[in-house]
mmCIF file of C-alpha atoms and ligand atoms in Angstrom:
data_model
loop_
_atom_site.group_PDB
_atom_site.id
_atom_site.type_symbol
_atom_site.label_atom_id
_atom_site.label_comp_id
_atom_site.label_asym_id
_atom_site.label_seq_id
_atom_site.Cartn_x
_atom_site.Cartn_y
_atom_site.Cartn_z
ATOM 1 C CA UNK D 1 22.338 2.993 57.246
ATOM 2 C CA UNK D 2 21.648 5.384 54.170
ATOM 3 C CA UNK D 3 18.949 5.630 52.098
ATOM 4 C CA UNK D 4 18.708 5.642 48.107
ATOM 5 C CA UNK D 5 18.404 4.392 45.341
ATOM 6 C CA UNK D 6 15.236 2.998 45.715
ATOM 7 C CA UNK D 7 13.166 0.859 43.173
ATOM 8 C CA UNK D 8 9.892 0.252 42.998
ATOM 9 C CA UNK D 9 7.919 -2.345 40.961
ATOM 10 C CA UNK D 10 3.745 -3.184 41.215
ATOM 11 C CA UNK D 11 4.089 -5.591 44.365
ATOM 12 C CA UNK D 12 7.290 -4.269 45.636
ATOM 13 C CA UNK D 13 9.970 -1.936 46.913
ATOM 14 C CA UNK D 14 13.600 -2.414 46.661
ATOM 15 C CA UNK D 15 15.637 0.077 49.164
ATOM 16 C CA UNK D 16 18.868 0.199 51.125
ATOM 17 C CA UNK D 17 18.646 -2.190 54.533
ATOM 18 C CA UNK D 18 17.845 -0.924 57.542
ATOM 19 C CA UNK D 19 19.113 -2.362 60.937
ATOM 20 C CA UNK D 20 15.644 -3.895 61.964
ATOM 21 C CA UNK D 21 16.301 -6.628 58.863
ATOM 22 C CA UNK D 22 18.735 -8.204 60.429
ATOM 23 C CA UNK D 23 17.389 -10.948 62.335
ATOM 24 C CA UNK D 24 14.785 -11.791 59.104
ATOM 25 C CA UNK D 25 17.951 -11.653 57.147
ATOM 26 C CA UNK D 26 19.792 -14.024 59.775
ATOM 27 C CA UNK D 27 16.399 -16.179 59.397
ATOM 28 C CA UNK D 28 16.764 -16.877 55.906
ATOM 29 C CA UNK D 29 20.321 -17.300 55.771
ATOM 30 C CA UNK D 30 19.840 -20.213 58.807
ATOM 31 C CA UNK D 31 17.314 -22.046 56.347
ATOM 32 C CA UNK D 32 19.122 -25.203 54.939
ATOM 33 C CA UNK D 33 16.507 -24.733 52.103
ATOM 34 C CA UNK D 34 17.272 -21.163 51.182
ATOM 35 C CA UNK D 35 21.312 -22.262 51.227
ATOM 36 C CA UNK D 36 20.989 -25.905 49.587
ATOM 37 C CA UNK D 37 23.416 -24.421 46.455
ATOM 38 C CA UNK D 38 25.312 -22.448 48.854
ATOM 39 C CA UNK D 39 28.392 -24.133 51.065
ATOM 40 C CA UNK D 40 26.088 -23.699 54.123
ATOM 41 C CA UNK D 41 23.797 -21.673 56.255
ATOM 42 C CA UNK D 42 25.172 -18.748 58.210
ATOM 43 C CA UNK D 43 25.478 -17.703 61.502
ATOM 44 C CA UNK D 44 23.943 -14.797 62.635
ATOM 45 C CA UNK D 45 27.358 -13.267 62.624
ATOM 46 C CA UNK D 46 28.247 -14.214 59.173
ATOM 47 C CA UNK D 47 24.616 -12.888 57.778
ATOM 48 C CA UNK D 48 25.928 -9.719 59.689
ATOM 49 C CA UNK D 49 28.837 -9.463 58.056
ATOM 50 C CA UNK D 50 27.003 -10.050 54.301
ATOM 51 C CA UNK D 51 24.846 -6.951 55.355
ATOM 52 C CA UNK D 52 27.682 -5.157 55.852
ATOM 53 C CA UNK D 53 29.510 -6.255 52.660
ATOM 54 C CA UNK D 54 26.395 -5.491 50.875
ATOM 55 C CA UNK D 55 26.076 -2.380 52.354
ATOM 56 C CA UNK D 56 29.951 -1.116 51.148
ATOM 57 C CA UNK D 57 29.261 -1.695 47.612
ATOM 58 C CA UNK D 58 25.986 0.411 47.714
ATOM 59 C CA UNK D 59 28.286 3.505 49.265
ATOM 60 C CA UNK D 60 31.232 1.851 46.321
ATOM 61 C CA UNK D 61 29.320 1.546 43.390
ATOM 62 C CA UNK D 62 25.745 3.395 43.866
ATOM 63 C CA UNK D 63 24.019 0.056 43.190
ATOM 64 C CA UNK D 64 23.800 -3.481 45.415
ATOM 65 C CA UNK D 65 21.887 -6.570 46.583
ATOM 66 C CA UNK D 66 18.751 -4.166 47.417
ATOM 67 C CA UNK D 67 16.551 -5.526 50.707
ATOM 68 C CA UNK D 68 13.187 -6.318 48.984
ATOM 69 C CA UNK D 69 9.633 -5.199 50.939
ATOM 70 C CA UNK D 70 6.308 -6.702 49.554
ATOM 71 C CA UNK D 71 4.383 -3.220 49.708
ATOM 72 C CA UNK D 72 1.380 -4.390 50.652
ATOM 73 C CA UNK D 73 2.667 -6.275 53.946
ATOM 74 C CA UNK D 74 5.471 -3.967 54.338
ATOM 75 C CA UNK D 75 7.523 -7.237 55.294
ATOM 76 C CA UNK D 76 11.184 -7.751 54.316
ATOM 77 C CA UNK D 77 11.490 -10.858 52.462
ATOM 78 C CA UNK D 78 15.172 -10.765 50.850
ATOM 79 C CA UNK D 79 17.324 -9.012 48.486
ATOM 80 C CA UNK D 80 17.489 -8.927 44.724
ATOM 81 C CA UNK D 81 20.125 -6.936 43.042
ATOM 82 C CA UNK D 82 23.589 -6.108 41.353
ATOM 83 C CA UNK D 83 26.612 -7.116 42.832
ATOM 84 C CA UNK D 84 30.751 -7.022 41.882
ATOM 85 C CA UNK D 85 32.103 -9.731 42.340
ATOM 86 C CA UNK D 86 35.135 -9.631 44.305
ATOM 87 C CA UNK D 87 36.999 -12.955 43.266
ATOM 88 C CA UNK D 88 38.595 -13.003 39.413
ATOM 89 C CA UNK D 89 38.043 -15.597 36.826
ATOM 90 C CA UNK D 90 38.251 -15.234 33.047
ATOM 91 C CA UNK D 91 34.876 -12.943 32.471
ATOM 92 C CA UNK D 92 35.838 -10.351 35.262
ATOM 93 C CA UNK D 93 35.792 -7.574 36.171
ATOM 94 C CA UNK D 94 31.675 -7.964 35.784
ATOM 95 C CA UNK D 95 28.449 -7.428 37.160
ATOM 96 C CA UNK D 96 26.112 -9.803 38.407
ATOM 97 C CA UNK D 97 22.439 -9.950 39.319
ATOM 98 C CA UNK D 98 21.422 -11.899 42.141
ATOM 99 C CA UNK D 99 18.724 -12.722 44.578
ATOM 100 C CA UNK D 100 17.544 -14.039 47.847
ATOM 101 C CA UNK D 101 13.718 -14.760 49.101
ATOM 102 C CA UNK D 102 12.961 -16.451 52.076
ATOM 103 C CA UNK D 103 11.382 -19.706 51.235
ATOM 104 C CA UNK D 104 7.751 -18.932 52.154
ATOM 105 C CA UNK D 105 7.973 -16.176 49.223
ATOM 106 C CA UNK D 106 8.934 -18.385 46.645
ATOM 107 C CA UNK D 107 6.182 -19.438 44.056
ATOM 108 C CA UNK D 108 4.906 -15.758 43.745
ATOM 109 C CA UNK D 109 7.271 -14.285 40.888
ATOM 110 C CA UNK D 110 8.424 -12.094 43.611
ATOM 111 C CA UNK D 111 12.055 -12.870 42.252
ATOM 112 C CA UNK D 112 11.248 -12.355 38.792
ATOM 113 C CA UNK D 113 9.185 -8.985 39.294
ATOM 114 C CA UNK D 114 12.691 -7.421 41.524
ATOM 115 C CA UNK D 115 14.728 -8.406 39.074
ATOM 116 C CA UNK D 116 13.755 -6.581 35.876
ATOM 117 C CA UNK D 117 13.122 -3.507 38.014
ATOM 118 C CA UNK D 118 16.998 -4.503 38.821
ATOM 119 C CA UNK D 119 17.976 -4.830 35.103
ATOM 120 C CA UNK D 120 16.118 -1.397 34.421
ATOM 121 C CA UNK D 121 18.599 0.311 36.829
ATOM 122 C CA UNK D 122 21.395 -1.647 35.623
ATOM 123 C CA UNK D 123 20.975 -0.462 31.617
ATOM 124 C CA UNK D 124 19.431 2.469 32.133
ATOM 125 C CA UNK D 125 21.089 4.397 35.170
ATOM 126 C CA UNK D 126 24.176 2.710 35.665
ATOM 127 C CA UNK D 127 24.729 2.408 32.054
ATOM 128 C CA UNK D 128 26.413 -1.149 32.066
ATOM 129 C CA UNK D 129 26.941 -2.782 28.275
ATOM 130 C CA UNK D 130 26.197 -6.388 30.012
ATOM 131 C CA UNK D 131 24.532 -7.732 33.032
ATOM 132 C CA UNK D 132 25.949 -11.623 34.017
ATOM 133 C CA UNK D 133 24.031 -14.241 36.308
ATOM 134 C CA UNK D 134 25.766 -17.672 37.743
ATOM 135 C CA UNK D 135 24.913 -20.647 39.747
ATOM 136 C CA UNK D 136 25.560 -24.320 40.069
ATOM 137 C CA UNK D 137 23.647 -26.550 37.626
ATOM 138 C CA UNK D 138 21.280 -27.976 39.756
ATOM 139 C CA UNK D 139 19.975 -24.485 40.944
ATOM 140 C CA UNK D 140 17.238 -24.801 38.635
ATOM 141 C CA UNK D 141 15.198 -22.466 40.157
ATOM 142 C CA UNK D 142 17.909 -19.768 39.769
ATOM 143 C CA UNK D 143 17.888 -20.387 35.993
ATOM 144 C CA UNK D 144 14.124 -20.290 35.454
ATOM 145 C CA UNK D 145 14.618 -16.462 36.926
ATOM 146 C CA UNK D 146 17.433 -16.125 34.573
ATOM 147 C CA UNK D 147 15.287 -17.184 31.844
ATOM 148 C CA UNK D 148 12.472 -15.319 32.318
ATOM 149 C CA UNK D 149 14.107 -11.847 32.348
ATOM 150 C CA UNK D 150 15.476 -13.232 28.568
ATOM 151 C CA UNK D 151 19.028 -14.200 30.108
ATOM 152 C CA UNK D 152 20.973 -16.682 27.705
ATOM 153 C CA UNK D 153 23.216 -19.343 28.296
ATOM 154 C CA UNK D 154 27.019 -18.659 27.819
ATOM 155 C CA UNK D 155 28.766 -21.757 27.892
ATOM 156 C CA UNK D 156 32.211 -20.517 27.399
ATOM 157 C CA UNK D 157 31.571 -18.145 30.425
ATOM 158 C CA UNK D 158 31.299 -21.466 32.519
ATOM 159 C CA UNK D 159 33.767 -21.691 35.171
ATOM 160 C CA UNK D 160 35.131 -23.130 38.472
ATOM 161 C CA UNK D 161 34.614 -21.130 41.372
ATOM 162 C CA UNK D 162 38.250 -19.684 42.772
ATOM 163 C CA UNK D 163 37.007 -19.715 46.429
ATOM 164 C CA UNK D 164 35.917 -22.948 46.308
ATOM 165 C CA UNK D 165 38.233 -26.258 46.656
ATOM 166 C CA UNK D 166 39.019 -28.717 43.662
ATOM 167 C CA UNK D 167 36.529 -31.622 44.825
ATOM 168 C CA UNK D 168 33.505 -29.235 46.053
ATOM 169 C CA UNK D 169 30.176 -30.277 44.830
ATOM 170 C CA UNK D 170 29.628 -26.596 44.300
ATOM 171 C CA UNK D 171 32.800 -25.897 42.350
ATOM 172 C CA UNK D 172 31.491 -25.478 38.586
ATOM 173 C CA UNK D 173 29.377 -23.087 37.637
ATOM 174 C CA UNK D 174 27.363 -21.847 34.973
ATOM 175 C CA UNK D 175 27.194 -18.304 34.001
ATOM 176 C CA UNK D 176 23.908 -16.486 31.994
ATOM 177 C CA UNK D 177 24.080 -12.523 30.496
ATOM 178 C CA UNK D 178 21.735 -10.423 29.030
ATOM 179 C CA UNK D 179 23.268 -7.395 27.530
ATOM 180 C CA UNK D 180 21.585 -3.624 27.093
ATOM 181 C CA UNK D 181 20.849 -4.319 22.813
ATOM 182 C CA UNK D 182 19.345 -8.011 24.052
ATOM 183 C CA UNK D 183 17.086 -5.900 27.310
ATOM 184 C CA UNK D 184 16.121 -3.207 24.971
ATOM 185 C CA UNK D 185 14.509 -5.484 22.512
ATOM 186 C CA UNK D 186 12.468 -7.729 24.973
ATOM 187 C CA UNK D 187 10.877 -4.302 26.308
ATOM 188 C CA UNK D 188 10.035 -3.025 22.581
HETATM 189 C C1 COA H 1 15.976 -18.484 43.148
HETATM 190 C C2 COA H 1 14.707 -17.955 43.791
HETATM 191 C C3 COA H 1 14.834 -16.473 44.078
HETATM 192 C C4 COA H 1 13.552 -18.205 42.801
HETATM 193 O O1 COA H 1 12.312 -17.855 43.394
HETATM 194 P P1 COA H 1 10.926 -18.148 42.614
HETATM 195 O O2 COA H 1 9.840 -17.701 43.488
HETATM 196 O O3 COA H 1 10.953 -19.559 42.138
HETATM 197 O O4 COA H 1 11.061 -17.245 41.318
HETATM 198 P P2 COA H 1 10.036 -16.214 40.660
HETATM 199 O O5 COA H 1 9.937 -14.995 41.450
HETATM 200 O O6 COA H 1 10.442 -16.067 39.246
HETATM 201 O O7 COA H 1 8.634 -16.942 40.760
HETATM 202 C C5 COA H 1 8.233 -17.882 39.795
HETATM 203 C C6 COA H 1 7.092 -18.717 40.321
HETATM 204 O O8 COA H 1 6.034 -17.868 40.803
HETATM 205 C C7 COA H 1 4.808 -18.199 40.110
HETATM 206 N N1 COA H 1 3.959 -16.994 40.127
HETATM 207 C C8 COA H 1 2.870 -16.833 40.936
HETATM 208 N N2 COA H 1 2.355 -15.619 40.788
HETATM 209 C C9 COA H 1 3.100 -14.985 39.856
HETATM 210 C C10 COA H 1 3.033 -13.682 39.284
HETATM 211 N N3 COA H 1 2.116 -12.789 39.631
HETATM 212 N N4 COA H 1 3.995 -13.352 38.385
HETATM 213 C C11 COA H 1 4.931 -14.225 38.011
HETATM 214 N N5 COA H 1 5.043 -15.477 38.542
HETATM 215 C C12 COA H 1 4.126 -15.843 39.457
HETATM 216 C C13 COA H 1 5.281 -18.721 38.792
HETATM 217 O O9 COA H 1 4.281 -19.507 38.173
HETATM 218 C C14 COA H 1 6.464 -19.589 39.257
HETATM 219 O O10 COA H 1 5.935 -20.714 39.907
HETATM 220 P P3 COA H 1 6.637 -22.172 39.939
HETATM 221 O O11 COA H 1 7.822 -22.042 40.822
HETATM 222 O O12 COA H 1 5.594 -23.046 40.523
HETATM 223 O O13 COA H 1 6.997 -22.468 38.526
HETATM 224 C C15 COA H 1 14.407 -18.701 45.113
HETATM 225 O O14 COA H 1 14.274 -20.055 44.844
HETATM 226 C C16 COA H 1 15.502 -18.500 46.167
HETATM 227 O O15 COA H 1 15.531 -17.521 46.885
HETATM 228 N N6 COA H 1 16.412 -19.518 46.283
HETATM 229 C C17 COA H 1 17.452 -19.515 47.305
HETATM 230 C C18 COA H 1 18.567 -18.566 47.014
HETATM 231 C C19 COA H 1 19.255 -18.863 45.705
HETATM 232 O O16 COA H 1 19.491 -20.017 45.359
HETATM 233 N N7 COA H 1 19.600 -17.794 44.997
HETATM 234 C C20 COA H 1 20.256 -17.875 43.729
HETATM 235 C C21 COA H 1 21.690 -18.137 43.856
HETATM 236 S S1 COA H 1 22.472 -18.237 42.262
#
């Protein structure tokens, strides 16, 4: 797999994956508590095939869900990073920032740390004018991230998920952005 860009924050590094994540990655995509928002855990095959989807839009776009190290440990614990989403709705094309941890990493602002390092590279290098974020309402944990970079709510963003059927518990979801003028500010 290649190498670059790389981030790097106080605790940790964000780089491309390498082959020897994959059965951490296939670990925290099995957890039922990592997936609760998510349709279901994946199969080693499917987490597979998300590394490898992850992987094209690093060689697409120059940017992607990065695999997060603490550097300390030197331990893989997930990804945080900019993705393009590739279903349409009424706000796309866009770009989103997401993020995984595995659940023993949560509660140590691991999340929060990647993802202005994330939003850095976003504004700054990739020169995007916004930066969107979405999840299901009861993902609170998702929005407290959201909020502490100084993402807002955008209710008219809101939508229903195309890939997902009429009746599915997971169907709406709400969408946050922070855009470059809004990023710029909360560093000054
Ligand atoms: C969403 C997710 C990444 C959030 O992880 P998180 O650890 O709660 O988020 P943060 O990194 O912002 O950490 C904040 C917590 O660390 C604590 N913390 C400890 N040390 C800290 C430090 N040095 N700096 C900042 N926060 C610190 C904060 O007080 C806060 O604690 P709390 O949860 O008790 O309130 C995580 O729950 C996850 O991976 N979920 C599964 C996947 C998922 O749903 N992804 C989103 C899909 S939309």
């Amino acid at each position: 797999m290649a190498s670059g860009p790389t981030l790097e924050t106080e605790r940790l590094t964000l780089r491309r994956w390498r082959e020897r994540d994959r059965d951490v990655f296939a670990a925290l995509n099995a957890d039922p508590e990592v997936m609760e928002h998510f349709p279901g855990v994946l199969t080693a095959e499917e987490s597979d095939q998300l590394l490898r989807r992850i992987d094209r839009q690093f060689e697409e776009f120059g940017f992607g869900l990065w695999a997060v190290d603490i550097k300390w440990a030197r331990r893989f614990i997930g990804f945080c990073g900019l993705a393009v989403p590739t279903f349409q709705t009424h706000f796309t094309p866009a770009v989103e920032i997401g993020w995984r941890f595995a659940k023993d990493q949560w509660g140590s602002g691991y999340a929060t740390e990647a993802a202005k390092a994330v939003l850095e590279f976003g504004f700054e290098e990739v020169d995007l004018e916004q930066i969107l974020s979405w999840t299901i309402p009861a993902n609170q944990r998702s929005q407290l991230v959201m909020e502490r970079l100084g993402m807002t709510r955008v209710p008219e963003f809101d939508f229903d998920h195309p890939r997902l059927l009429h009746d599915d518990r997971l169907r709406r979801h709400i969408v946050y952005r922070i855009t470059r003028e809004e990023w710029a500010e909360g560093r000054g």
